[in-house]
Amino acid sequence: MKAMVLDRPGVPLRLADLPMPEPGEGQILVRVSACGVCRTDLHVVDGELTEPALPIVPGHEIIGHVVETGPNVERFQKDERVGIPWLGYTCGVCRFCRTQRENLCDAPRFTGYQIDGGYAQYTIADARYCFPVPGDYSDAEAAPLMCAGLIGYRSLEMAGEAERLGIYGFGAAAHIVAQVARHRGQQVFAFTRPGDEEAQAFARDMGAVWVGGSDQRPPEALDAAILFAPVGALVPAALEAVAKGGVVVAGGIHMSDIPSFPYDILWGERVVRSVANLTRRDAEAFLALAPKVPVKTEVQPFPLDQANEALTRLREGRLRGAAVLLPG
Ligand SMILES: [Zn+2]
Ligand SMILES: [Zn+2]
């Protein structure tokens, strides 16, 4: 099978012919029809996330069809459409797993990081961490739901019932979160790279009531803000934009250092928190909600062998919505 392989951080992915993987106990073999390109992939490829199992096939927003089930898989049948997310395995016994916080597991394994992912024609997954995909989405449209959607949704939950919600960085996750927030009656204030008119127009199309550069202050104080841009300097900026009691949620897995800031902007019971990974419960809740909103995803398709180009476009902010690889 064809796959794009990361041999070591900092070099482009290599198109390779790999042997067809075989599903073991509890696993399914999936023919990949679409795999989203997530910012986390970029952090793996660029070496900002330091624990990849090299060589690795990246990609954790996978939509495909079951080709074969290993022993003791009852959840899925052959030909069924499945989604495979970032959370690929948890230990089940650590104190986090035992208290419904498997996203914080002490010994997790992640798809496209420690487990070969979806930048390939086929992949293997532990059936317990896969999900049926809601009906009306095409494979390409469904792919960004699996991470931009799931982790975006978890970030939105952590932001609480904010009437005025700021979103910093308007890419794949933001465009999904904005639709859900609007559905809930929240007002979205979108912040992009200063002067990025395309991203600002995109945010407006997604229902933002105000758009501006991340160097601007919103016209009214926000109740919460979610940061999807991996830029530490946005933490104090967002703290200054939220009202007393406001929450600033960092939704990405990696961020540049946060500059020091005066206690004054945290005072007033403002909160800064991160969101780490996802639980299977988040996935079930979001995948049930998405078609009801209904969340519509905007995708830019790329053939599998153009994965490097898709990553470059993401790094440079030259995408509207989500890049999706089509290995078919
Ligand atoms: Zn655990
Ligand atoms: Zn992701």
Tab-separated table of C-alpha atoms and ligand atoms in Angstrom:
chain	number	residue	atom	x	y	z
A	1	MET	CA	0.000	0.000	0.000
A	2	LYS	CA	1.040	3.599	-0.536
A	3	ALA	CA	1.756	5.753	2.492
A	4	MET	CA	3.449	9.028	3.376
A	5	VAL	CA	6.088	8.350	6.023
A	6	LEU	CA	7.902	10.630	8.466
A	7	ASP	CA	11.452	9.296	8.917
A	8	ARG	CA	12.595	12.085	11.182
A	9	PRO	CA	11.347	15.551	12.119
A	10	GLY	CA	12.264	18.448	9.902
A	11	VAL	CA	12.395	16.547	6.609
A	12	PRO	CA	9.501	16.183	4.152
A	13	LEU	CA	7.333	13.076	4.280
A	14	ARG	CA	8.416	10.277	1.948
A	15	LEU	CA	6.041	8.419	-0.361
A	16	ALA	CA	6.570	4.733	0.413
A	17	ASP	CA	5.246	1.302	-0.502
A	18	LEU	CA	4.498	-0.455	2.776
A	19	PRO	CA	3.282	-4.009	3.381
A	20	MET	CA	-0.448	-4.289	3.986
A	21	PRO	CA	-0.998	-4.250	7.770
A	22	GLU	CA	-2.922	-7.105	9.377
A	23	PRO	CA	-5.470	-6.596	12.144
A	24	GLY	CA	-4.664	-8.268	15.459
A	25	GLU	CA	-6.896	-8.980	18.451
A	26	GLY	CA	-9.503	-6.232	18.811
A	27	GLN	CA	-8.317	-4.360	15.731
A	28	ILE	CA	-9.847	-3.433	12.393
A	29	LEU	CA	-8.195	-2.978	9.026
A	30	VAL	CA	-9.592	0.140	7.373
A	31	ARG	CA	-9.326	1.316	3.771
A	32	VAL	CA	-8.734	5.049	4.170
A	33	SER	CA	-10.867	7.234	1.939
A	34	ALA	CA	-10.104	10.593	3.571
A	35	CYS	CA	-7.690	11.880	6.203
A	36	GLY	CA	-7.693	15.434	7.480
A	37	VAL	CA	-4.474	17.385	7.904
A	38	CYS	CA	-4.367	18.752	11.444
A	39	ARG	CA	-2.058	21.329	12.993
A	40	THR	CA	-0.897	18.588	15.362
A	41	ASP	CA	0.528	16.729	12.333
A	42	LEU	CA	2.557	19.834	11.646
A	43	HIS	CA	3.877	19.830	15.215
A	44	VAL	CA	4.907	16.167	14.774
A	45	VAL	CA	6.535	16.762	11.390
A	46	ASP	CA	8.333	19.884	12.624
A	47	GLY	CA	9.588	18.128	15.771
A	48	GLU	CA	7.716	20.278	18.282
A	49	LEU	CA	6.089	17.124	19.651
A	50	THR	CA	8.997	15.013	20.738
A	51	GLU	CA	7.705	11.467	21.185
A	52	PRO	CA	6.772	10.113	17.747
A	53	ALA	CA	7.378	6.391	17.164
A	54	LEU	CA	9.578	6.824	14.078
A	55	PRO	CA	9.208	6.049	11.282
A	56	ILE	CA	5.535	6.999	11.518
A	57	VAL	CA	2.626	7.484	9.131
A	58	PRO	CA	0.940	10.706	10.356
A	59	GLY	CA	-2.762	11.503	10.256
A	60	HIS	CA	-5.502	11.205	12.856
A	61	GLU	CA	-8.666	12.504	11.192
A	62	ILE	CA	-9.402	9.303	9.354
A	63	ILE	CA	-12.556	8.244	7.555
A	64	GLY	CA	-12.646	4.866	5.887
A	65	HIS	CA	-14.360	1.541	5.511
A	66	VAL	CA	-13.702	-1.664	7.399
A	67	VAL	CA	-11.979	-4.238	5.202
A	68	GLU	CA	-11.322	-6.885	7.805
A	69	THR	CA	-11.886	-7.350	11.516
A	70	GLY	CA	-9.419	-9.079	13.822
A	71	PRO	CA	-10.429	-11.585	16.521
A	72	ASN	CA	-12.956	-10.351	19.092
A	73	VAL	CA	-14.240	-7.305	17.258
A	74	GLU	CA	-17.976	-7.060	17.590
A	75	ARG	CA	-18.466	-3.350	17.282
A	76	PHE	CA	-17.962	-3.045	13.530
A	77	GLN	CA	-18.776	-5.141	10.476
A	78	LYS	CA	-16.970	-5.433	7.187
A	79	ASP	CA	-17.711	-2.457	4.851
A	80	GLU	CA	-18.969	-0.268	7.692
A	81	ARG	CA	-17.875	3.382	7.591
A	82	VAL	CA	-15.727	4.362	10.574
A	83	GLY	CA	-13.897	7.385	11.897
A	84	ILE	CA	-10.538	7.079	13.652
A	85	PRO	CA	-9.443	9.941	15.942
A	86	TRP	CA	-6.249	11.044	17.714
A	87	LEU	CA	-6.897	8.997	20.868
A	88	GLY	CA	-5.785	5.530	19.774
A	89	TYR	CA	-5.243	3.678	23.049
A	90	THR	CA	-5.475	4.259	26.797
A	91	CYS	CA	-4.307	2.011	29.617
A	92	GLY	CA	-7.665	1.744	31.376
A	93	VAL	CA	-6.073	1.369	34.813
A	94	CYS	CA	-4.328	4.643	35.708
A	95	ARG	CA	-6.052	7.095	38.027
A	96	PHE	CA	-7.123	9.261	35.095
A	97	CYS	CA	-8.615	6.384	33.124
A	98	ARG	CA	-10.454	5.219	36.239
A	99	THR	CA	-12.050	8.643	36.768
A	100	GLN	CA	-13.497	9.326	33.301
A	101	ARG	CA	-10.446	11.365	32.293
A	102	GLU	CA	-8.917	9.030	29.730
A	103	ASN	CA	-7.775	12.088	27.768
A	104	LEU	CA	-5.142	12.495	30.514
A	105	CYS	CA	-4.073	8.803	30.577
A	106	ASP	CA	-0.532	8.177	31.853
A	107	ALA	CA	0.264	5.658	29.107
A	108	PRO	CA	-1.711	6.679	26.042
A	109	ARG	CA	-0.941	6.077	22.395
A	110	PHE	CA	-2.059	8.469	19.709
A	111	THR	CA	-2.928	7.897	16.079
A	112	GLY	CA	-0.339	9.245	13.656
A	113	TYR	CA	2.108	9.777	16.538
A	114	GLN	CA	2.731	6.400	18.185
A	115	ILE	CA	0.352	4.389	15.962
A	116	ASP	CA	0.565	4.578	12.154
A	117	GLY	CA	-2.215	6.883	10.956
A	118	GLY	CA	-4.209	7.855	7.916
A	119	TYR	CA	-1.722	9.330	5.434
A	120	ALA	CA	-1.972	5.914	3.769
A	121	GLN	CA	-4.294	3.746	1.725
A	122	TYR	CA	-4.933	1.426	4.677
A	123	THR	CA	-4.575	1.621	8.423
A	124	ILE	CA	-5.114	-0.497	11.519
A	125	ALA	CA	-7.007	0.733	14.575
A	126	ASP	CA	-8.180	-0.556	17.933
A	127	ALA	CA	-11.937	-0.872	17.359
A	128	ARG	CA	-12.717	0.437	20.861
A	129	TYR	CA	-11.464	3.901	19.883
A	130	CYS	CA	-13.239	4.156	16.509
A	131	PHE	CA	-16.652	5.637	15.812
A	132	PRO	CA	-19.485	5.285	13.324
A	133	VAL	CA	-19.648	8.374	11.112
A	134	PRO	CA	-22.935	10.311	10.948
A	135	GLY	CA	-24.912	9.831	7.768
A	136	ASP	CA	-24.972	12.777	5.448
A	137	TYR	CA	-21.336	13.765	5.373
A	138	SER	CA	-19.132	12.703	2.488
A	139	ASP	CA	-15.911	11.021	3.583
A	140	ALA	CA	-13.902	14.187	2.905
A	141	GLU	CA	-16.396	16.414	4.730
A	142	ALA	CA	-16.442	14.092	7.737
A	143	ALA	CA	-12.653	13.929	8.147
A	144	PRO	CA	-12.191	17.290	9.956
A	145	LEU	CA	-14.893	16.336	12.435
A	146	MET	CA	-12.555	13.691	13.864
A	147	CYS	CA	-10.118	16.159	15.454
A	148	ALA	CA	-10.817	19.782	14.558
A	149	GLY	CA	-14.405	18.952	15.487
A	150	LEU	CA	-13.834	16.764	18.545
A	151	ILE	CA	-11.127	18.820	20.207
A	152	GLY	CA	-12.813	22.026	19.127
A	153	TYR	CA	-15.961	20.787	20.831
A	154	ARG	CA	-14.082	19.887	24.012
A	155	SER	CA	-12.527	23.373	23.981
A	156	LEU	CA	-15.963	24.935	23.573
A	157	GLU	CA	-17.283	22.921	26.518
A	158	MET	CA	-14.359	24.104	28.649
A	159	ALA	CA	-15.139	27.703	27.722
A	160	GLY	CA	-18.469	27.390	29.543
A	161	GLU	CA	-21.682	29.183	28.730
A	162	ALA	CA	-20.049	32.304	27.367
A	163	GLU	CA	-22.450	34.695	25.718
A	164	ARG	CA	-19.569	36.436	23.961
A	165	LEU	CA	-16.961	33.949	22.783
A	166	GLY	CA	-13.621	34.937	21.272
A	167	ILE	CA	-11.813	32.573	18.894
A	168	TYR	CA	-8.152	33.251	18.109
A	169	GLY	CA	-6.924	31.588	14.907
A	170	PHE	CA	-9.610	30.880	12.352
A	171	GLY	CA	-8.769	27.557	10.709
A	172	ALA	CA	-10.320	24.110	10.674
A	173	ALA	CA	-11.246	23.850	14.374
A	174	ALA	CA	-12.518	27.422	14.584
A	175	HIS	CA	-14.829	27.117	11.603
A	176	ILE	CA	-16.529	24.121	13.224
A	177	VAL	CA	-16.645	25.610	16.725
A	178	ALA	CA	-18.112	28.866	15.397
A	179	GLN	CA	-21.061	26.979	13.916
A	180	VAL	CA	-21.734	25.052	17.125
A	181	ALA	CA	-21.403	28.193	19.244
A	182	ARG	CA	-23.810	30.063	17.030
A	183	HIS	CA	-26.257	27.157	17.198
A	184	ARG	CA	-26.123	27.510	20.988
A	185	GLY	CA	-26.915	31.213	20.760
A	186	GLN	CA	-23.389	32.404	21.538
A	187	GLN	CA	-21.860	35.377	19.746
A	188	VAL	CA	-18.527	34.665	18.089
A	189	PHE	CA	-15.739	37.241	17.946
A	190	ALA	CA	-13.038	36.024	15.547
A	191	PHE	CA	-9.386	37.049	15.718
A	192	THR	CA	-7.020	36.258	12.840
A	193	ARG	CA	-3.444	37.127	11.935
A	194	PRO	CA	-3.467	40.916	11.559
A	195	GLY	CA	-4.455	41.845	8.002
A	196	ASP	CA	-5.492	38.306	6.985
A	197	GLU	CA	-8.544	39.393	5.059
A	198	GLU	CA	-9.297	35.952	3.653
A	199	ALA	CA	-9.484	34.398	7.112
A	200	GLN	CA	-11.604	37.332	8.281
A	201	ALA	CA	-14.046	36.902	5.399
A	202	PHE	CA	-14.181	33.176	6.192
A	203	ALA	CA	-14.987	33.923	9.848
A	204	ARG	CA	-17.740	36.294	8.772
A	205	ASP	CA	-19.182	33.577	6.511
A	206	MET	CA	-19.190	31.237	9.512
A	207	GLY	CA	-21.350	33.678	11.454
A	208	ALA	CA	-18.886	35.719	13.507
A	209	VAL	CA	-20.500	38.962	14.717
A	210	TRP	CA	-17.124	40.702	14.812
A	211	VAL	CA	-13.801	39.957	13.139
A	212	GLY	CA	-10.448	41.603	13.595
A	213	GLY	CA	-6.725	41.062	13.952
A	214	SER	CA	-5.298	39.381	17.056
A	215	ASP	CA	-3.639	42.728	17.835
A	216	GLN	CA	-7.072	44.349	18.194
A	217	ARG	CA	-9.377	44.543	21.201
A	218	PRO	CA	-12.983	43.417	20.724
A	219	PRO	CA	-15.673	46.131	20.938
A	220	GLU	CA	-17.013	44.606	24.169
A	221	ALA	CA	-15.453	42.424	26.852
A	222	LEU	CA	-15.655	38.675	26.128
A	223	ASP	CA	-16.911	36.003	28.509
A	224	ALA	CA	-14.448	33.408	27.216
A	225	ALA	CA	-11.843	32.930	24.523
A	226	ILE	CA	-10.470	29.852	22.792
A	227	LEU	CA	-6.983	29.939	21.294
A	228	PHE	CA	-6.394	27.688	18.300
A	229	ALA	CA	-3.358	29.611	17.055
A	230	PRO	CA	-0.202	28.121	18.659
A	231	VAL	CA	1.059	31.523	19.729
A	232	GLY	CA	1.828	32.023	23.428
A	233	ALA	CA	1.631	35.810	23.171
A	234	LEU	CA	-2.093	35.432	22.558
A	235	VAL	CA	-2.645	34.237	26.142
A	236	PRO	CA	-2.115	37.658	27.736
A	237	ALA	CA	-3.902	39.273	24.770
A	238	ALA	CA	-6.937	37.071	25.357
A	239	LEU	CA	-6.814	37.662	29.122
A	240	GLU	CA	-7.036	41.383	28.436
A	241	ALA	CA	-10.030	40.768	26.172
A	242	VAL	CA	-12.104	38.733	28.660
A	243	ALA	CA	-14.250	40.168	31.439
A	244	LYS	CA	-13.957	39.261	35.134
A	245	GLY	CA	-14.572	35.542	35.625
A	246	GLY	CA	-13.663	34.886	31.992
A	247	VAL	CA	-11.931	31.734	30.782
A	248	VAL	CA	-9.103	31.514	28.271
A	249	VAL	CA	-8.832	28.017	26.771
A	250	ALA	CA	-5.734	26.919	24.872
A	251	GLY	CA	-7.037	24.332	22.432
A	252	GLY	CA	-3.772	23.223	20.802
A	253	ILE	CA	-1.266	20.559	21.837
A	254	HIS	CA	1.719	22.857	21.407
A	255	MET	CA	2.226	26.585	21.827
A	256	SER	CA	5.194	28.938	21.765
A	257	ASP	CA	6.237	30.243	25.203
A	258	ILE	CA	3.777	32.501	26.980
A	259	PRO	CA	5.351	35.866	27.820
A	260	SER	CA	5.115	37.051	31.415
A	261	PHE	CA	2.203	39.312	32.173
A	262	PRO	CA	0.978	41.438	35.083
A	263	TYR	CA	-1.162	39.650	37.660
A	264	ASP	CA	-3.669	42.379	37.111
A	265	ILE	CA	-4.983	40.814	33.885
A	266	LEU	CA	-5.534	37.443	35.592
A	267	TRP	CA	-7.091	39.027	38.670
A	268	GLY	CA	-10.873	39.028	38.867
A	269	GLU	CA	-11.068	35.221	38.800
A	270	ARG	CA	-10.031	34.944	35.215
A	271	VAL	CA	-8.866	31.426	34.318
A	272	VAL	CA	-6.293	30.119	31.854
A	273	ARG	CA	-6.489	26.436	30.988
A	274	SER	CA	-5.428	23.969	28.326
A	275	VAL	CA	-7.451	21.246	26.669
A	276	ALA	CA	-5.671	17.929	26.213
A	277	ASN	CA	-6.733	15.288	23.697
A	278	LEU	CA	-10.268	13.907	23.834
A	279	THR	CA	-12.309	11.284	25.594
A	280	ARG	CA	-14.484	8.803	23.757
A	281	ARG	CA	-17.410	10.467	25.450
A	282	ASP	CA	-16.522	13.794	23.773
A	283	ALA	CA	-16.528	11.991	20.436
A	284	GLU	CA	-19.922	10.409	20.978
A	285	ALA	CA	-21.448	13.720	22.080
A	286	PHE	CA	-19.992	15.752	19.249
A	287	LEU	CA	-20.682	13.243	16.464
A	288	ALA	CA	-24.319	13.119	17.612
A	289	LEU	CA	-24.539	16.925	17.734
A	290	ALA	CA	-22.772	17.794	14.455
A	291	PRO	CA	-25.574	16.733	12.063
A	292	LYS	CA	-28.162	18.510	14.217
A	293	VAL	CA	-26.474	21.931	14.068
A	294	PRO	CA	-25.832	21.062	11.225
A	295	VAL	CA	-22.075	21.595	11.146
A	296	LYS	CA	-20.877	22.022	7.576
A	297	THR	CA	-17.182	21.580	6.975
A	298	GLU	CA	-15.196	23.382	4.340
A	299	VAL	CA	-12.476	21.146	2.943
A	300	GLN	CA	-9.671	21.434	0.417
A	301	PRO	CA	-8.842	18.025	-1.058
A	302	PHE	CA	-5.306	16.895	-1.893
A	303	PRO	CA	-4.087	13.591	-3.339
A	304	LEU	CA	-2.078	11.485	-0.859
A	305	ASP	CA	1.273	12.216	-2.502
A	306	GLN	CA	0.724	15.962	-1.994
A	307	ALA	CA	0.685	15.695	1.800
A	308	ASN	CA	3.814	17.859	2.051
A	309	GLU	CA	2.120	20.604	0.030
A	310	ALA	CA	-0.965	20.433	2.286
A	311	LEU	CA	1.248	20.729	5.386
A	312	THR	CA	3.096	23.698	3.885
A	313	ARG	CA	-0.157	25.464	3.110
A	314	LEU	CA	-1.335	24.856	6.687
A	315	ARG	CA	1.953	26.133	8.136
A	316	GLU	CA	1.669	29.299	6.055
A	317	GLY	CA	-2.016	29.830	6.786
A	318	ARG	CA	-2.975	29.417	3.119
A	319	LEU	CA	-6.071	27.251	3.577
A	320	ARG	CA	-9.738	27.994	3.888
A	321	GLY	CA	-11.129	25.420	6.300
A	322	ALA	CA	-9.399	22.041	6.422
A	323	ALA	CA	-7.003	20.251	4.093
A	324	VAL	CA	-8.019	16.640	3.516
A	325	LEU	CA	-5.944	13.920	1.856
A	326	LEU	CA	-7.783	11.497	-0.406
A	327	PRO	CA	-5.669	8.318	-0.618
A	328	GLY	CA	-8.315	6.518	-2.699
B	1	ZN	ZN	-4.663	5.409	31.652
B	2	ZN	ZN	-5.674	16.932	15.430
